[in-house]
């Protein structure tokens, strides 16, 4: 992992060294460092592994800015995808969404969110990640090409968003799944238990799309609602 970097990276004594050597997170982070920031060294504090891959790296960053030495602790997680489900009722034309309801222990709450998940390091097409997570968390099966690249349409020059930019490197790519279906199908998601992993505690809830802001209390889901509404107003999204 230290190769081709302009600064040394120090691992913790307990490793896991082999997984860290294969992990691209620090190299990816280094590629977008502002030229005005001089990195002196990176000390990896902890590295959490999920099977045969590193999921999170907590690191102390030593750097120079404005001729002063600084230290910041950050968490590297890589890229993720979030998909907004937009279902139009064919009987009434009402718009609904499906939110996942799951514990988030960082804030100590059970949160409403759009379905989302982290990219695997070997995944190149973000839509593959988004479609996989949509199936695992909601049970909607679709082809990657069926997903609308929401953040790319909304802001083509920067097709991702930093949700917690002060301490996390996570880049979130937003997608939209649109379909016109029966009211019976829409309501079939209400209260459904989902989640691919054994430790996932996900319950689905169906709500009117315009009521997302009444339930969601985190920036990514709220940003998705804003993007969808604005793109419809601009005529860049429409029902086929």
mmCIF file of C-alpha atoms in Angstrom:
data_model
loop_
_atom_site.group_PDB
_atom_site.id
_atom_site.type_symbol
_atom_site.label_atom_id
_atom_site.label_comp_id
_atom_site.label_asym_id
_atom_site.label_seq_id
_atom_site.Cartn_x
_atom_site.Cartn_y
_atom_site.Cartn_z
ATOM 1 C CA UNK A 1 0.000 0.000 0.000
ATOM 2 C CA UNK A 2 2.989 2.318 0.507
ATOM 3 C CA UNK A 3 4.048 2.120 -3.140
ATOM 4 C CA UNK A 4 3.831 5.270 -5.250
ATOM 5 C CA UNK A 5 2.877 7.424 -2.259
ATOM 6 C CA UNK A 6 4.716 10.628 -1.419
ATOM 7 C CA UNK A 7 4.588 9.955 2.309
ATOM 8 C CA UNK A 8 5.265 7.012 4.643
ATOM 9 C CA UNK A 9 2.419 4.861 5.963
ATOM 10 C CA UNK A 10 2.910 3.130 9.304
ATOM 11 C CA UNK A 11 0.858 0.058 10.200
ATOM 12 C CA UNK A 12 -0.246 -0.950 13.702
ATOM 13 C CA UNK A 13 1.829 -3.719 15.276
ATOM 14 C CA UNK A 14 -1.057 -6.195 15.158
ATOM 15 C CA UNK A 15 -1.693 -5.795 11.398
ATOM 16 C CA UNK A 16 -3.539 -7.210 9.441
ATOM 17 C CA UNK A 17 -0.549 -6.622 7.178
ATOM 18 C CA UNK A 18 -1.499 -8.720 4.137
ATOM 19 C CA UNK A 19 -4.971 -7.182 3.871
ATOM 20 C CA UNK A 20 -3.598 -3.679 4.378
ATOM 21 C CA UNK A 21 -1.062 -4.192 1.587
ATOM 22 C CA UNK A 22 -3.886 -5.084 -0.818
ATOM 23 C CA UNK A 23 -6.249 -2.354 0.352
ATOM 24 C CA UNK A 24 -6.547 0.634 -2.044
ATOM 25 C CA UNK A 25 -8.223 3.040 0.407
ATOM 26 C CA UNK A 26 -5.171 5.124 1.334
ATOM 27 C CA UNK A 27 -3.946 5.308 -2.275
ATOM 28 C CA UNK A 28 -7.389 6.433 -3.457
ATOM 29 C CA UNK A 29 -7.534 9.075 -0.729
ATOM 30 C CA UNK A 30 -4.022 10.287 -1.605
ATOM 31 C CA UNK A 31 -4.991 10.891 -5.244
ATOM 32 C CA UNK A 32 -7.375 13.697 -4.334
ATOM 33 C CA UNK A 33 -5.319 15.502 -1.693
ATOM 34 C CA UNK A 34 -5.262 19.237 -2.351
ATOM 35 C CA UNK A 35 -1.794 20.365 -3.554
ATOM 36 C CA UNK A 36 -1.645 22.991 -0.807
ATOM 37 C CA UNK A 37 -1.601 20.230 1.828
ATOM 38 C CA UNK A 38 1.716 18.478 2.424
ATOM 39 C CA UNK A 39 1.266 15.058 4.009
ATOM 40 C CA UNK A 40 4.181 14.145 6.284
ATOM 41 C CA UNK A 41 3.047 10.665 7.292
ATOM 42 C CA UNK A 42 0.012 8.473 7.898
ATOM 43 C CA UNK A 43 -0.271 6.289 10.995
ATOM 44 C CA UNK A 44 -2.897 3.566 10.657
ATOM 45 C CA UNK A 45 -4.568 3.227 14.063
ATOM 46 C CA UNK A 46 -7.048 0.443 13.324
ATOM 47 C CA UNK A 47 -8.169 -1.547 10.292
ATOM 48 C CA UNK A 48 -11.486 -3.385 10.374
ATOM 49 C CA UNK A 49 -11.738 -6.343 8.030
ATOM 50 C CA UNK A 50 -14.845 -7.942 6.543
ATOM 51 C CA UNK A 51 -13.822 -11.401 5.420
ATOM 52 C CA UNK A 52 -10.896 -11.000 3.048
ATOM 53 C CA UNK A 53 -11.100 -7.232 2.623
ATOM 54 C CA UNK A 54 -10.558 -4.108 4.697
ATOM 55 C CA UNK A 55 -13.781 -2.194 5.249
ATOM 56 C CA UNK A 56 -12.591 0.744 7.346
ATOM 57 C CA UNK A 57 -9.247 2.313 8.129
ATOM 58 C CA UNK A 58 -8.867 4.753 11.007
ATOM 59 C CA UNK A 59 -5.708 6.791 10.615
ATOM 60 C CA UNK A 60 -3.853 9.764 12.046
ATOM 61 C CA UNK A 61 -2.817 12.188 9.310
ATOM 62 C CA UNK A 62 0.207 14.412 9.936
ATOM 63 C CA UNK A 63 0.377 17.308 7.498
ATOM 64 C CA UNK A 64 1.628 20.856 6.929
ATOM 65 C CA UNK A 65 -0.702 23.692 5.943
ATOM 66 C CA UNK A 66 0.149 27.401 5.975
ATOM 67 C CA UNK A 67 3.586 26.533 7.391
ATOM 68 C CA UNK A 68 2.047 24.911 10.456
ATOM 69 C CA UNK A 69 2.129 21.250 11.461
ATOM 70 C CA UNK A 70 -1.212 19.576 12.092
ATOM 71 C CA UNK A 71 -2.671 16.211 13.008
ATOM 72 C CA UNK A 72 -6.154 14.939 12.120
ATOM 73 C CA UNK A 73 -7.793 11.575 12.677
ATOM 74 C CA UNK A 74 -9.888 10.362 9.750
ATOM 75 C CA UNK A 75 -11.781 7.245 8.698
ATOM 76 C CA UNK A 76 -11.360 5.836 5.191
ATOM 77 C CA UNK A 77 -14.239 3.788 3.818
ATOM 78 C CA UNK A 78 -14.165 4.258 0.045
ATOM 79 C CA UNK A 79 -17.191 4.665 -2.196
ATOM 80 C CA UNK A 80 -20.846 3.821 -1.643
ATOM 81 C CA UNK A 81 -24.160 3.994 -3.486
ATOM 82 C CA UNK A 82 -27.637 5.032 -2.383
ATOM 83 C CA UNK A 83 -30.776 4.331 -4.404
ATOM 84 C CA UNK A 84 -34.065 6.167 -4.137
ATOM 85 C CA UNK A 85 -37.088 3.977 -4.883
ATOM 86 C CA UNK A 86 -39.840 5.950 -6.636
ATOM 87 C CA UNK A 87 -43.034 3.966 -7.230
ATOM 88 C CA UNK A 88 -46.019 5.475 -9.026
ATOM 89 C CA UNK A 89 -49.388 3.919 -8.250
ATOM 90 C CA UNK A 90 -51.037 3.032 -11.559
ATOM 91 C CA UNK A 91 -54.528 3.342 -10.045
ATOM 92 C CA UNK A 92 -54.132 6.790 -8.459
ATOM 93 C CA UNK A 93 -50.824 8.262 -9.803
ATOM 94 C CA UNK A 94 -49.676 8.770 -6.194
ATOM 95 C CA UNK A 95 -45.908 8.621 -5.637
ATOM 96 C CA UNK A 96 -44.417 6.420 -2.931
ATOM 97 C CA UNK A 97 -40.971 5.430 -1.752
ATOM 98 C CA UNK A 98 -39.618 2.548 0.299
ATOM 99 C CA UNK A 99 -37.286 3.440 3.167
ATOM 100 C CA UNK A 100 -35.199 1.048 5.214
ATOM 101 C CA UNK A 101 -35.494 1.386 9.003
ATOM 102 C CA UNK A 102 -32.423 0.135 10.838
ATOM 103 C CA UNK A 103 -30.297 0.809 13.942
ATOM 104 C CA UNK A 104 -27.470 3.305 13.558
ATOM 105 C CA UNK A 105 -25.432 3.104 16.743
ATOM 106 C CA UNK A 106 -23.262 6.104 15.928
ATOM 107 C CA UNK A 107 -26.246 8.339 16.691
ATOM 108 C CA UNK A 108 -27.996 5.807 18.929
ATOM 109 C CA UNK A 109 -31.160 5.891 16.822
ATOM 110 C CA UNK A 110 -33.160 3.665 14.499
ATOM 111 C CA UNK A 111 -33.011 5.645 11.272
ATOM 112 C CA UNK A 112 -35.083 5.888 8.097
ATOM 113 C CA UNK A 113 -32.897 5.864 4.980
ATOM 114 C CA UNK A 114 -32.904 5.034 1.309
ATOM 115 C CA UNK A 115 -31.265 1.644 0.630
ATOM 116 C CA UNK A 116 -27.494 1.957 0.365
ATOM 117 C CA UNK A 117 -24.249 0.027 0.580
ATOM 118 C CA UNK A 118 -20.498 0.105 0.109
ATOM 119 C CA UNK A 119 -18.768 -0.745 -3.156
ATOM 120 C CA UNK A 120 -16.554 -3.796 -3.339
ATOM 121 C CA UNK A 121 -12.998 -2.924 -4.364
ATOM 122 C CA UNK A 122 -13.291 -5.023 -7.528
ATOM 123 C CA UNK A 123 -16.495 -3.283 -8.656
ATOM 124 C CA UNK A 124 -16.041 -0.667 -11.376
ATOM 125 C CA UNK A 125 -19.652 0.144 -12.289
ATOM 126 C CA UNK A 126 -21.413 1.850 -9.386
ATOM 127 C CA UNK A 127 -24.756 0.704 -10.756
ATOM 128 C CA UNK A 128 -23.773 -2.899 -10.043
ATOM 129 C CA UNK A 129 -23.374 -1.982 -6.380
ATOM 130 C CA UNK A 130 -26.612 -0.012 -6.328
ATOM 131 C CA UNK A 131 -28.655 -2.796 -7.946
ATOM 132 C CA UNK A 132 -27.166 -5.405 -5.608
ATOM 133 C CA UNK A 133 -27.974 -3.379 -2.506
ATOM 134 C CA UNK A 134 -31.476 -2.629 -3.790
ATOM 135 C CA UNK A 135 -32.141 -6.354 -4.097
ATOM 136 C CA UNK A 136 -30.533 -7.273 -0.769
ATOM 137 C CA UNK A 137 -32.183 -4.538 1.283
ATOM 138 C CA UNK A 138 -35.557 -4.119 -0.436
ATOM 139 C CA UNK A 139 -36.065 -7.198 -2.593
ATOM 140 C CA UNK A 140 -36.413 -5.267 -5.862
ATOM 141 C CA UNK A 141 -34.499 -7.000 -8.641
ATOM 142 C CA UNK A 142 -33.383 -4.861 -11.561
ATOM 143 C CA UNK A 143 -30.601 -4.618 -14.097
ATOM 144 C CA UNK A 144 -27.865 -2.044 -13.431
ATOM 145 C CA UNK A 145 -28.933 -0.242 -16.627
ATOM 146 C CA UNK A 146 -32.440 0.210 -15.181
ATOM 147 C CA UNK A 147 -31.070 2.631 -12.591
ATOM 148 C CA UNK A 148 -30.934 6.347 -13.314
ATOM 149 C CA UNK A 149 -27.628 8.012 -12.429
ATOM 150 C CA UNK A 150 -29.203 10.694 -10.289
ATOM 151 C CA UNK A 151 -26.150 12.555 -9.006
ATOM 152 C CA UNK A 152 -24.501 12.452 -12.457
ATOM 153 C CA UNK A 153 -27.549 14.086 -14.057
ATOM 154 C CA UNK A 154 -27.903 16.595 -11.234
ATOM 155 C CA UNK A 155 -24.264 17.712 -11.284
ATOM 156 C CA UNK A 156 -22.257 16.127 -14.134
ATOM 157 C CA UNK A 157 -18.944 17.734 -13.160
ATOM 158 C CA UNK A 158 -18.934 16.070 -9.717
ATOM 159 C CA UNK A 159 -21.157 12.964 -9.816
ATOM 160 C CA UNK A 160 -20.818 12.125 -6.123
ATOM 161 C CA UNK A 161 -21.250 13.733 -2.718
ATOM 162 C CA UNK A 162 -19.289 13.778 0.527
ATOM 163 C CA UNK A 163 -21.772 13.184 3.345
ATOM 164 C CA UNK A 164 -19.410 13.654 6.311
ATOM 165 C CA UNK A 165 -16.411 15.319 4.732
ATOM 166 C CA UNK A 166 -14.621 16.503 7.875
ATOM 167 C CA UNK A 167 -13.561 13.050 9.073
ATOM 168 C CA UNK A 168 -14.722 10.541 6.436
ATOM 169 C CA UNK A 169 -13.573 10.094 2.836
ATOM 170 C CA UNK A 170 -16.777 8.333 1.736
ATOM 171 C CA UNK A 171 -18.002 9.301 -1.741
ATOM 172 C CA UNK A 172 -21.715 8.596 -2.215
ATOM 173 C CA UNK A 173 -23.218 8.085 -5.672
ATOM 174 C CA UNK A 174 -26.996 8.543 -5.887
ATOM 175 C CA UNK A 175 -29.296 6.468 -8.096
ATOM 176 C CA UNK A 176 -33.010 6.372 -8.826
ATOM 177 C CA UNK A 177 -35.266 3.391 -9.467
ATOM 178 C CA UNK A 178 -38.596 4.387 -11.062
ATOM 179 C CA UNK A 179 -41.539 2.128 -11.810
ATOM 180 C CA UNK A 180 -45.314 2.313 -12.243
ATOM 181 C CA UNK A 181 -46.957 -0.528 -10.334
ATOM 182 C CA UNK A 182 -50.158 -1.513 -8.553
ATOM 183 C CA UNK A 183 -51.109 -0.243 -5.107
ATOM 184 C CA UNK A 184 -51.095 -3.840 -3.913
ATOM 185 C CA UNK A 185 -47.484 -4.254 -5.019
ATOM 186 C CA UNK A 186 -46.427 -1.007 -3.338
ATOM 187 C CA UNK A 187 -48.033 -1.938 -0.025
ATOM 188 C CA UNK A 188 -46.431 -5.397 -0.112
ATOM 189 C CA UNK A 189 -43.165 -3.808 1.045
ATOM 190 C CA UNK A 190 -44.649 -2.361 4.251
ATOM 191 C CA UNK A 191 -43.180 -4.032 7.346
ATOM 192 C CA UNK A 192 -41.092 -6.486 5.338
ATOM 193 C CA UNK A 193 -37.913 -7.740 7.033
ATOM 194 C CA UNK A 194 -34.831 -7.669 4.808
ATOM 195 C CA UNK A 195 -31.057 -7.754 4.847
ATOM 196 C CA UNK A 196 -28.507 -10.071 3.310
ATOM 197 C CA UNK A 197 -26.120 -10.186 6.258
ATOM 198 C CA UNK A 198 -27.004 -12.045 9.447
ATOM 199 C CA UNK A 199 -26.446 -8.935 11.573
ATOM 200 C CA UNK A 200 -28.592 -6.612 9.440
ATOM 201 C CA UNK A 201 -31.827 -5.569 11.158
ATOM 202 C CA UNK A 202 -33.783 -3.931 8.358
ATOM 203 C CA UNK A 203 -37.512 -3.244 8.289
ATOM 204 C CA UNK A 204 -39.086 -1.655 5.214
ATOM 205 C CA UNK A 205 -41.639 1.134 5.338
ATOM 206 C CA UNK A 206 -43.724 2.602 2.519
ATOM 207 C CA UNK A 207 -44.354 6.349 2.707
ATOM 208 C CA UNK A 208 -45.517 9.063 0.293
ATOM 209 C CA UNK A 209 -42.469 10.311 -1.598
ATOM 210 C CA UNK A 210 -43.013 13.941 -0.623
ATOM 211 C CA UNK A 211 -43.047 12.926 3.056
ATOM 212 C CA UNK A 212 -39.453 11.674 3.074
ATOM 213 C CA UNK A 213 -38.318 14.758 4.973
ATOM 214 C CA UNK A 214 -40.753 13.930 7.788
ATOM 215 C CA UNK A 215 -39.052 10.586 8.406
ATOM 216 C CA UNK A 216 -35.427 10.794 7.293
ATOM 217 C CA UNK A 217 -33.018 12.597 9.581
ATOM 218 C CA UNK A 218 -29.733 12.174 7.724
ATOM 219 C CA UNK A 219 -28.295 14.223 4.863
ATOM 220 C CA UNK A 220 -27.990 11.596 2.114
ATOM 221 C CA UNK A 221 -31.670 10.630 1.982
ATOM 222 C CA UNK A 222 -32.746 14.261 2.237
ATOM 223 C CA UNK A 223 -30.360 15.169 -0.593
ATOM 224 C CA UNK A 224 -31.853 12.432 -2.770
ATOM 225 C CA UNK A 225 -35.360 13.820 -2.285
ATOM 226 C CA UNK A 226 -34.164 17.314 -3.187
ATOM 227 C CA UNK A 227 -32.412 16.066 -6.346
ATOM 228 C CA UNK A 228 -35.426 14.090 -7.570
ATOM 229 C CA UNK A 229 -37.840 16.971 -7.025
ATOM 230 C CA UNK A 230 -35.570 19.513 -8.697
ATOM 231 C CA UNK A 231 -34.828 17.292 -11.702
ATOM 232 C CA UNK A 232 -38.552 16.768 -12.273
ATOM 233 C CA UNK A 233 -39.057 20.544 -12.103
ATOM 234 C CA UNK A 234 -36.228 21.062 -14.618
ATOM 235 C CA UNK A 235 -37.738 18.499 -16.974
ATOM 236 C CA UNK A 236 -34.696 16.225 -16.751
ATOM 237 C CA UNK A 237 -36.713 13.412 -15.174
ATOM 238 C CA UNK A 238 -40.035 12.230 -16.513
ATOM 239 C CA UNK A 239 -42.268 9.192 -16.558
ATOM 240 C CA UNK A 240 -42.099 7.129 -19.727
#
